[in-house]
PDB file of C-alpha atoms in Angstrom:
ATOM      1  CA  MET A   1      54.974 -42.675  41.779  1.00 87.00           C
ATOM      2  CA  GLN A   2      58.432 -44.328  42.329  1.00 92.00           C
ATOM      3  CA  ILE A   3      60.806 -45.119  39.271  1.00 95.00           C
ATOM      4  CA  LYS A   4      60.504 -48.762  40.003  1.00 94.00           C
ATOM      5  CA  ASN A   5      56.838 -48.560  38.475  1.00 94.00           C
ATOM      6  CA  LEU A   6      58.063 -47.073  35.249  1.00 94.00           C
ATOM      7  CA  MET A   7      61.482 -48.609  34.642  1.00 94.00           C
ATOM      8  CA  SER A   8      62.048 -51.207  32.142  1.00 92.00           C
ATOM      9  CA  THR A   9      63.174 -54.664  33.627  1.00 91.00           C
ATOM     10  CA  SER A  10      63.995 -56.558  30.411  1.00 89.00           C
ATOM     11  CA  LEU A  11      67.666 -55.782  30.326  1.00 90.00           C
ATOM     12  CA  ILE A  12      69.636 -55.910  27.142  1.00 93.00           C
ATOM     13  CA  THR A  13      73.186 -55.648  27.821  1.00 95.00           C
ATOM     14  CA  ILE A  14      76.587 -55.981  26.233  1.00 96.00           C
ATOM     15  CA  ASP A  15      80.047 -56.903  27.437  1.00 96.00           C
ATOM     16  CA  LYS A  16      82.894 -54.343  27.543  1.00 95.00           C
ATOM     17  CA  ASP A  17      84.957 -56.599  25.486  1.00 94.00           C
ATOM     18  CA  GLN A  18      82.508 -57.165  22.781  1.00 94.00           C
ATOM     19  CA  SER A  19      82.907 -55.262  19.402  1.00 90.00           C
ATOM     20  CA  LEU A  20      80.951 -52.143  18.289  1.00 87.00           C
ATOM     21  CA  ALA A  21      79.537 -54.405  15.433  1.00 85.00           C
ATOM     22  CA  ASP A  22      77.924 -56.598  18.224  1.00 91.00           C
ATOM     23  CA  ALA A  23      76.500 -53.380  19.903  1.00 91.00           C
ATOM     24  CA  LEU A  24      75.057 -52.316  16.759  1.00 86.00           C
ATOM     25  CA  LYS A  25      73.368 -55.673  16.010  1.00 89.00           C
ATOM     26  CA  LEU A  26      71.730 -55.408  19.386  1.00 92.00           C
ATOM     27  CA  LEU A  27      70.664 -51.815  19.006  1.00 89.00           C
ATOM     28  CA  ARG A  28      68.983 -52.558  15.682  1.00 85.00           C
ATOM     29  CA  LYS A  29      67.521 -55.789  16.549  1.00 89.00           C
ATOM     30  CA  ASN A  30      65.787 -54.625  19.792  1.00 88.00           C
ATOM     31  CA  ARG A  31      65.103 -50.836  18.298  1.00 84.00           C
ATOM     32  CA  ILE A  32      66.931 -49.254  21.236  1.00 85.00           C
ATOM     33  CA  SER A  33      69.361 -46.381  21.235  1.00 85.00           C
ATOM     34  CA  ARG A  34      71.674 -47.326  24.295  1.00 88.00           C
ATOM     35  CA  LEU A  35      72.921 -50.366  25.915  1.00 93.00           C
ATOM     36  CA  PRO A  36      74.299 -50.999  29.566  1.00 94.00           C
ATOM     37  CA  VAL A  37      77.767 -52.182  29.424  1.00 95.00           C
ATOM     38  CA  LEU A  38      78.879 -55.135  31.875  1.00 94.00           C
ATOM     39  CA  ASN A  39      82.165 -56.536  33.107  1.00 93.00           C
ATOM     40  CA  ASN A  40      81.752 -59.868  34.811  1.00 89.00           C
ATOM     41  CA  LYS A  41      77.909 -58.987  35.381  1.00 86.00           C
ATOM     42  CA  GLU A  42      78.950 -55.608  37.033  1.00 91.00           C
ATOM     43  CA  LEU A  43      77.714 -52.447  35.486  1.00 93.00           C
ATOM     44  CA  VAL A  44      80.625 -50.452  34.100  1.00 94.00           C
ATOM     45  CA  GLY A  45      79.227 -48.086  31.516  1.00 94.00           C
ATOM     46  CA  ILE A  46      76.621 -47.212  28.842  1.00 94.00           C
ATOM     47  CA  VAL A  47      77.012 -46.897  25.169  1.00 93.00           C
ATOM     48  CA  SER A  48      74.659 -45.060  22.797  1.00 88.00           C
ATOM     49  CA  GLU A  49      74.018 -44.491  19.177  1.00 84.00           C
ATOM     50  CA  ARG A  50      75.404 -41.109  19.592  1.00 81.00           C
ATOM     51  CA  ASP A  51      78.626 -42.229  21.188  1.00 84.00           C
ATOM     52  CA  ILE A  52      79.169 -44.698  18.461  1.00 82.00           C
ATOM     53  CA  ALA A  53      78.585 -41.972  15.609  1.00 78.00           C
ATOM     54  CA  LYS A  54      80.897 -39.680  17.473  1.00 78.00           C
ATOM     55  CA  LYS A  55      83.689 -42.377  17.565  1.00 78.00           C
ATOM     56  CA  LEU A  56      83.279 -43.621  14.107  1.00 74.00           C
ATOM     57  CA  GLY A  57      83.405 -40.222  12.587  1.00 71.00           C
ATOM     58  CA  SER A  58      86.456 -39.060  14.329  1.00 70.00           C
ATOM     59  CA  SER A  59      89.614 -38.707  12.185  1.00 63.00           C
ATOM     60  CA  LYS A  60      91.542 -41.019  14.629  1.00 68.00           C
ATOM     61  CA  TYR A  61      89.092 -43.906  13.951  1.00 63.00           C
ATOM     62  CA  GLU A  62      87.999 -43.029  10.467  1.00 60.00           C
ATOM     63  CA  SER A  63      89.368 -46.098   8.726  1.00 60.00           C
ATOM     64  CA  MET A  64      88.802 -48.499  11.531  1.00 70.00           C
ATOM     65  CA  PRO A  65      85.778 -50.925  11.172  1.00 69.00           C
ATOM     66  CA  ALA A  66      83.264 -51.319  14.009  1.00 70.00           C
ATOM     67  CA  SER A  67      84.273 -55.015  14.183  1.00 75.00           C
ATOM     68  CA  ARG A  68      87.812 -53.875  15.542  1.00 80.00           C
ATOM     69  CA  LEU A  69      86.627 -51.460  18.104  1.00 84.00           C
ATOM     70  CA  HIS A  70      85.655 -52.599  21.611  1.00 90.00           C
ATOM     71  CA  VAL A  71      82.593 -51.306  23.368  1.00 93.00           C
ATOM     72  CA  SER A  72      84.882 -50.341  26.242  1.00 93.00           C
ATOM     73  CA  SER A  73      86.607 -47.579  23.914  1.00 89.00           C
ATOM     74  CA  VAL A  74      83.342 -45.938  23.322  1.00 88.00           C
ATOM     75  CA  MET A  75      81.225 -46.303  26.346  1.00 92.00           C
ATOM     76  CA  VAL A  76      80.434 -43.554  29.055  1.00 90.00           C
ATOM     77  CA  LYS A  77      82.152 -44.739  32.213  1.00 92.00           C
ATOM     78  CA  ASP A  78      80.886 -42.146  34.711  1.00 90.00           C
ATOM     79  CA  ILE A  79      77.572 -43.744  35.216  1.00 91.00           C
ATOM     80  CA  ILE A  80      74.756 -41.948  36.910  1.00 94.00           C
ATOM     81  CA  SER A  81      72.236 -44.381  38.645  1.00 94.00           C
ATOM     82  CA  VAL A  82      69.273 -44.036  40.770  1.00 96.00           C
ATOM     83  CA  PRO A  83      67.589 -46.292  43.559  1.00 96.00           C
ATOM     84  CA  GLN A  84      64.275 -48.013  42.632  1.00 95.00           C
ATOM     85  CA  SER A  85      62.367 -45.779  45.313  1.00 95.00           C
ATOM     86  CA  MET A  86      63.348 -42.456  43.846  1.00 95.00           C
ATOM     87  CA  ARG A  87      60.351 -40.397  42.755  1.00 95.00           C
ATOM     88  CA  LEU A  88      59.691 -39.677  38.893  1.00 94.00           C
ATOM     89  CA  ALA A  89      60.415 -36.019  39.064  1.00 93.00           C
ATOM     90  CA  GLU A  90      63.719 -36.425  40.980  1.00 96.00           C
ATOM     91  CA  VAL A  91      64.932 -38.886  38.279  1.00 96.00           C
ATOM     92  CA  ALA A  92      63.699 -36.663  35.460  1.00 96.00           C
ATOM     93  CA  ASN A  93      65.534 -33.773  36.850  1.00 95.00           C
ATOM     94  CA  ILE A  94      68.754 -35.951  37.114  1.00 96.00           C
ATOM     95  CA  MET A  95      68.350 -36.754  33.465  1.00 95.00           C
ATOM     96  CA  LEU A  96      67.732 -33.164  32.556  1.00 95.00           C
ATOM     97  CA  GLU A  97      70.547 -31.614  34.581  1.00 95.00           C
ATOM     98  CA  ASN A  98      73.159 -34.102  33.382  1.00 93.00           C
ATOM     99  CA  GLY A  99      71.922 -34.297  29.681  1.00 90.00           C
ATOM    100  CA  ILE A 100      71.532 -38.072  29.568  1.00 90.00           C
ATOM    101  CA  GLY A 101      68.950 -40.218  28.003  1.00 89.00           C
ATOM    102  CA  SER A 102      68.561 -42.924  30.361  1.00 92.00           C
ATOM    103  CA  VAL A 103      69.681 -44.017  34.022  1.00 94.00           C
ATOM    104  CA  PRO A 104      70.049 -47.585  35.448  1.00 95.00           C
ATOM    105  CA  VAL A 105      68.022 -48.300  38.322  1.00 96.00           C
ATOM    106  CA  MET A 106      69.781 -50.015  41.225  1.00 93.00           C
ATOM    107  CA  ASP A 107      69.129 -52.253  44.195  1.00 91.00           C
ATOM    108  CA  ASN A 108      71.945 -53.055  46.584  1.00 86.00           C
ATOM    109  CA  ASP A 109      74.583 -52.324  43.822  1.00 84.00           C
ATOM    110  CA  GLU A 110      72.644 -54.562  41.398  1.00 90.00           C
ATOM    111  CA  MET A 111      71.176 -53.196  38.295  1.00 93.00           C
ATOM    112  CA  ILE A 112      67.498 -54.230  38.373  1.00 94.00           C
ATOM    113  CA  GLY A 113      66.135 -52.026  35.592  1.00 94.00           C
ATOM    114  CA  ILE A 114      66.812 -48.964  33.371  1.00 94.00           C
ATOM    115  CA  VAL A 115      64.603 -45.935  32.655  1.00 95.00           C
ATOM    116  CA  SER A 116      64.700 -43.776  29.593  1.00 93.00           C
ATOM    117  CA  LYS A 117      63.159 -40.702  28.219  1.00 94.00           C
ATOM    118  CA  ALA A 118      61.087 -42.982  26.093  1.00 93.00           C
ATOM    119  CA  ASP A 119      59.635 -44.664  29.131  1.00 94.00           C
ATOM    120  CA  PHE A 120      58.751 -41.259  30.511  1.00 96.00           C
ATOM    121  CA  VAL A 121      56.908 -40.258  27.403  1.00 96.00           C
ATOM    122  CA  THR A 122      54.459 -43.090  27.993  1.00 95.00           C
ATOM    123  CA  LEU A 123      53.118 -40.984  30.811  1.00 95.00           C
ATOM    124  CA  ALA A 124      52.040 -38.288  28.706  1.00 95.00           C
ATOM    125  CA  ILE A 125      49.612 -40.029  26.400  1.00 92.00           C
ATOM    126  CA  ASP A 126      46.605 -38.979  28.216  1.00 85.00           C
ATOM    127  CA  GLY A 127      45.020 -36.808  31.051  1.00 88.00           C
ATOM    128  CA  GLU A 128      46.216 -33.496  31.465  1.00 93.00           C
ATOM    129  CA  TYR A 129      48.580 -33.671  28.572  1.00 95.00           C
ATOM    130  CA  ASP A 130      45.648 -33.611  26.292  1.00 95.00           C
ATOM    131  CA  ASN A 131      45.072 -30.050  27.187  1.00 95.00           C
ATOM    132  CA  ILE A 132      48.802 -28.865  26.562  1.00 97.00           C
ATOM    133  CA  CYS A 133      49.695 -27.704  23.121  1.00 97.00           C
ATOM    134  CA  THR A 134      52.888 -28.477  21.428  1.00 97.00           C
ATOM    135  CA  LYS A 135      53.608 -24.692  21.099  1.00 97.00           C
ATOM    136  CA  GLU A 136      53.791 -24.431  24.967  1.00 97.00           C
ATOM    137  CA  VAL A 137      56.541 -27.104  25.164  1.00 96.00           C
ATOM    138  CA  MET A 138      58.597 -27.188  21.936  1.00 96.00           C
ATOM    139  CA  THR A 139      62.218 -25.884  21.391  1.00 94.00           C
ATOM    140  CA  LYS A 140      62.012 -22.899  19.257  1.00 92.00           C
ATOM    141  CA  GLY A 141      65.727 -22.442  18.453  1.00 86.00           C
ATOM    142  CA  ILE A 142      66.240 -24.566  15.268  1.00 89.00           C
ATOM    143  CA  ILE A 143      69.539 -26.213  14.796  1.00 93.00           C
ATOM    144  CA  SER A 144      69.578 -27.480  11.121  1.00 95.00           C
ATOM    145  CA  VAL A 145      71.723 -28.380   8.244  1.00 96.00           C
ATOM    146  CA  SER A 146      71.216 -28.269   4.461  1.00 97.00           C
ATOM    147  CA  PRO A 147      71.180 -31.136   2.129  1.00 97.00           C
ATOM    148  CA  SER A 148      74.258 -30.050   0.373  1.00 96.00           C
ATOM    149  CA  GLU A 149      76.543 -29.853   3.357  1.00 97.00           C
ATOM    150  CA  ARG A 150      78.899 -32.733   4.215  1.00 95.00           C
ATOM    151  CA  LEU A 151      78.285 -35.595   6.436  1.00 92.00           C
ATOM    152  CA  ILE A 152      81.174 -34.753   8.613  1.00 90.00           C
ATOM    153  CA  HIS A 153      79.672 -31.286   9.088  1.00 94.00           C
ATOM    154  CA  ALA A 154      76.527 -32.683  10.302  1.00 94.00           C
ATOM    155  CA  ARG A 155      78.286 -35.018  12.694  1.00 89.00           C
ATOM    156  CA  ARG A 156      80.045 -31.915  14.054  1.00 90.00           C
ATOM    157  CA  VAL A 157      76.849 -29.763  14.448  1.00 93.00           C
ATOM    158  CA  SER A 158      75.223 -32.691  16.322  1.00 90.00           C
ATOM    159  CA  ILE A 159      78.243 -33.212  18.693  1.00 86.00           C
ATOM    160  CA  ASP A 160      78.787 -29.405  19.368  1.00 89.00           C
ATOM    161  CA  SER A 161      75.032 -28.797  19.898  1.00 89.00           C
ATOM    162  CA  ASN A 162      74.524 -31.892  21.858  1.00 85.00           C
ATOM    163  CA  VAL A 163      71.389 -32.895  19.772  1.00 88.00           C
ATOM    164  CA  GLY A 164      70.479 -36.038  18.281  1.00 86.00           C
ATOM    165  CA  ARG A 165      68.135 -34.963  15.439  1.00 91.00           C
ATOM    166  CA  LEU A 166      68.804 -32.316  12.746  1.00 94.00           C
ATOM    167  CA  PRO A 167      66.078 -30.938  10.504  1.00 95.00           C
ATOM    168  CA  VAL A 168      67.494 -30.638   6.973  1.00 96.00           C
ATOM    169  CA  ILE A 169      66.318 -27.419   5.428  1.00 95.00           C
ATOM    170  CA  ASP A 170      66.678 -26.160   1.895  1.00 94.00           C
ATOM    171  CA  ASP A 171      65.525 -22.655   1.042  1.00 89.00           C
ATOM    172  CA  GLU A 172      63.303 -22.565   4.267  1.00 87.00           C
ATOM    173  CA  GLU A 173      61.535 -25.931   3.184  1.00 91.00           C
ATOM    174  CA  LEU A 174      61.936 -29.137   5.392  1.00 94.00           C
ATOM    175  CA  VAL A 175      63.341 -31.662   3.038  1.00 94.00           C
ATOM    176  CA  GLY A 176      64.550 -34.363   5.518  1.00 94.00           C
ATOM    177  CA  MET A 177      65.821 -35.214   8.960  1.00 95.00           C
ATOM    178  CA  ILE A 178      69.245 -36.571  10.001  1.00 94.00           C
ATOM    179  CA  THR A 179      69.782 -38.369  13.241  1.00 91.00           C
ATOM    180  CA  SER A 180      72.455 -40.072  15.389  1.00 86.00           C
ATOM    181  CA  LYS A 181      71.285 -43.409  14.115  1.00 84.00           C
ATOM    182  CA  ASP A 182      71.583 -42.091  10.558  1.00 89.00           C
ATOM    183  CA  LEU A 183      75.113 -41.013  11.223  1.00 88.00           C
ATOM    184  CA  MET A 184      75.942 -44.057  12.825  1.00 83.00           C
ATOM    185  CA  ARG A 185      74.863 -46.176  10.048  1.00 84.00           C
ATOM    186  CA  ALA A 186      76.323 -44.073   7.306  1.00 87.00           C
ATOM    187  CA  PHE A 187      79.861 -44.300   8.755  1.00 83.00           C
ATOM    188  CA  ILE A 188      79.415 -48.062   9.050  1.00 81.00           C
ATOM    189  CA  ASP A 189      78.332 -48.500   5.547  1.00 84.00           C
ATOM    190  CA  PHE A 190      80.954 -46.163   4.156  1.00 85.00           C
ATOM    191  CA  ARG A 191      83.711 -48.291   5.816  1.00 80.00           C
ATOM    192  CA  LYS A 192      82.196 -51.450   4.302  1.00 80.00           C
ATOM    193  CA  LYS A 193      81.876 -50.040   0.650  1.00 86.00           C
ATOM    194  CA  VAL A 194      84.921 -48.047   0.351  1.00 84.00           C
ATOM    195  CA  PRO A 195      88.429 -49.351   0.445  1.00 84.00           C
ATOM    196  CA  GLU A 196      90.490 -48.140   3.499  1.00 79.00           C
ATOM    197  CA  LYS A 197      93.094 -46.320   1.353  1.00 83.00           C
ATOM    198  CA  TYR A 198      90.339 -44.090  -0.160  1.00 83.00           C
ATOM    199  CA  GLN A 199      88.205 -43.454   2.896  1.00 81.00           C
ATOM    200  CA  LYS A 200      90.025 -40.297   4.263  1.00 80.00           C
ATOM    201  CA  SER A 201      89.272 -38.338   0.911  1.00 85.00           C
ATOM    202  CA  GLN A 202      86.057 -39.872  -0.173  1.00 88.00           C
ATOM    203  CA  ILE A 203      84.328 -39.434   3.312  1.00 86.00           C
ATOM    204  CA  LYS A 204      84.520 -35.696   2.608  1.00 88.00           C
ATOM    205  CA  GLU A 205      82.241 -36.281  -0.556  1.00 92.00           C
ATOM    206  CA  VAL A 206      79.416 -37.812   1.354  1.00 93.00           C
ATOM    207  CA  LEU A 207      76.640 -35.242   1.663  1.00 95.00           C
ATOM    208  CA  VAL A 208      73.721 -34.975   4.045  1.00 96.00           C
ATOM    209  CA  GLU A 209      71.366 -35.568   1.297  1.00 96.00           C
ATOM    210  CA  ASP A 210      73.021 -38.826   0.618  1.00 95.00           C
ATOM    211  CA  ILE A 211      71.846 -40.218   4.070  1.00 93.00           C
ATOM    212  CA  MET A 212      69.032 -38.127   5.381  1.00 94.00           C
ATOM    213  CA  SER A 213      65.499 -39.573   5.876  1.00 92.00           C
ATOM    214  CA  ARG A 214      63.170 -38.033   3.413  1.00 91.00           C
ATOM    215  CA  ASN A 215      59.554 -36.922   3.846  1.00 87.00           C
ATOM    216  CA  PRO A 216      59.882 -36.690   7.700  1.00 90.00           C
ATOM    217  CA  LEU A 217      56.841 -36.880   9.917  1.00 94.00           C
ATOM    218  CA  VAL A 218      55.821 -33.381  11.229  1.00 96.00           C
ATOM    219  CA  VAL A 219      53.367 -32.065  13.795  1.00 97.00           C
ATOM    220  CA  THR A 220      51.749 -28.796  14.349  1.00 97.00           C
ATOM    221  CA  LYS A 221      51.949 -26.190  17.119  1.00 97.00           C
ATOM    222  CA  GLU A 222      48.308 -27.048  18.024  1.00 97.00           C
ATOM    223  CA  ASP A 223      48.707 -30.790  18.356  1.00 97.00           C
ATOM    224  CA  SER A 224      48.505 -32.021  21.961  1.00 97.00           C
ATOM    225  CA  ILE A 225      51.255 -33.307  23.882  1.00 97.00           C
ATOM    226  CA  SER A 226      49.272 -36.529  24.296  1.00 97.00           C
ATOM    227  CA  ASP A 227      49.073 -36.960  20.443  1.00 97.00           C
ATOM    228  CA  VAL A 228      52.810 -36.174  20.065  1.00 97.00           C
ATOM    229  CA  ALA A 229      53.636 -38.880  22.630  1.00 97.00           C
ATOM    230  CA  LYS A 230      51.597 -41.353  20.979  1.00 97.00           C
ATOM    231  CA  ILE A 231      53.442 -40.623  17.496  1.00 96.00           C
ATOM    232  CA  MET A 232      56.782 -41.014  19.377  1.00 94.00           C
ATOM    233  CA  ILE A 233      55.743 -44.228  20.964  1.00 93.00           C
ATOM    234  CA  GLU A 234      54.434 -45.734  17.799  1.00 93.00           C
ATOM    235  CA  THR A 235      57.296 -44.699  15.597  1.00 91.00           C
ATOM    236  CA  GLY A 236      60.095 -44.815  18.090  1.00 87.00           C
ATOM    237  CA  TYR A 237      61.068 -41.152  16.932  1.00 89.00           C
ATOM    238  CA  ASN A 238      62.591 -39.064  19.805  1.00 89.00           C
ATOM    239  CA  GLY A 239      61.813 -35.896  18.021  1.00 93.00           C
ATOM    240  CA  LEU A 240      59.557 -34.423  15.594  1.00 95.00           C
ATOM    241  CA  PRO A 241      59.800 -31.096  13.631  1.00 95.00           C
ATOM    242  CA  VAL A 242      56.890 -28.582  14.410  1.00 96.00           C
ATOM    243  CA  VAL A 243      55.642 -26.974  11.021  1.00 95.00           C
ATOM    244  CA  GLU A 244      53.494 -23.972  10.233  1.00 93.00           C
ATOM    245  CA  ASP A 245      52.734 -23.080   6.653  1.00 88.00           C
ATOM    246  CA  ASP A 246      55.418 -25.470   5.352  1.00 84.00           C
ATOM    247  CA  VAL A 247      58.034 -23.706   7.573  1.00 91.00           C
ATOM    248  CA  VAL A 248      59.701 -25.221  10.501  1.00 93.00           C
ATOM    249  CA  ILE A 249      59.005 -23.037  13.594  1.00 95.00           C
ATOM    250  CA  GLY A 250      60.313 -25.503  16.307  1.00 94.00           C
ATOM    251  CA  ILE A 251      61.079 -29.090  17.266  1.00 95.00           C
ATOM    252  CA  ILE A 252      59.488 -31.250  19.925  1.00 96.00           C
ATOM    253  CA  THR A 253      61.658 -33.819  21.611  1.00 95.00           C
ATOM    254  CA  GLN A 254      61.631 -36.357  24.338  1.00 95.00           C
ATOM    255  CA  THR A 255      63.639 -33.972  26.272  1.00 95.00           C
ATOM    256  CA  ASP A 256      60.960 -31.380  26.087  1.00 96.00           C
ATOM    257  CA  ILE A 257      58.365 -33.734  27.159  1.00 97.00           C
ATOM    258  CA  LEU A 258      60.567 -34.962  29.974  1.00 96.00           C
ATOM    259  CA  ARG A 259      60.958 -31.380  31.192  1.00 95.00           C
ATOM    260  CA  LEU A 260      57.185 -31.055  31.139  1.00 96.00           C
ATOM    261  CA  ILE A 261      56.576 -34.272  33.175  1.00 94.00           C
ATOM    262  CA  SER A 262      59.324 -33.143  35.657  1.00 93.00           C
ATOM    263  CA  LYS A 263      57.183 -29.987  36.475  1.00 92.00           C
ATOM    264  CA  LEU A 264      53.741 -31.759  36.510  1.00 91.00           C
ATOM    265  CA  GLU A 265      54.955 -34.677  38.731  1.00 83.00           C
ATOM    266  CA  ALA A 266      56.720 -32.365  41.062  1.00 72.00           C
TER     267      ALA A 266
END
């Protein structure tokens, strides 16, 4: 199958000179995690929730509201794109090798679509994926934080580990999840509520438990990849903790499923 048969053609874009506040509105309204960035209709970058969370949480911009920052200051400028005729496995491998969540699809230097990990996940909802268990695909090395750690620490762990979802574990028990979306929204809300002169000191008092999502949805190691894919599609979650006897033993993400698809589609 060629990537043109999987890509999304309903393109939601943003201009490089628009503010991060504008980008956030588009991300929330359309329940997406990244936006192609244009300049005079030409593709010049990609901006994601993780990019925004990284920027807003940095010390250099810690007191600057999203409305004063342009998309161009956050976007990734080195764009990796693919032609519409490229095969699925090739595109999947490009995304995996470069650690990216989406790629624009081009035709004669014009963006005609975009394909994301979420699009690939739709391929795993039936067929041979019914017979593959989560335990065969999941990531076993757990990168987590505790509820009592600071928000700025969770941000640093997310950046250093290059992960968008962190299980929150307290005394070996899963008590929540914290995502790039949670981090992004937390920094924005903090700026709105706390006067600028107090932000530098008070941001250190915000804890993971203050912003984490509680009662997270989980799966078991025996659940099929097909069932996991369906949950991801229905909820919009890009990762789910894998639990056995109330203990987190792994995490299954869109990246794990993409890696599986790249092997099966090869």
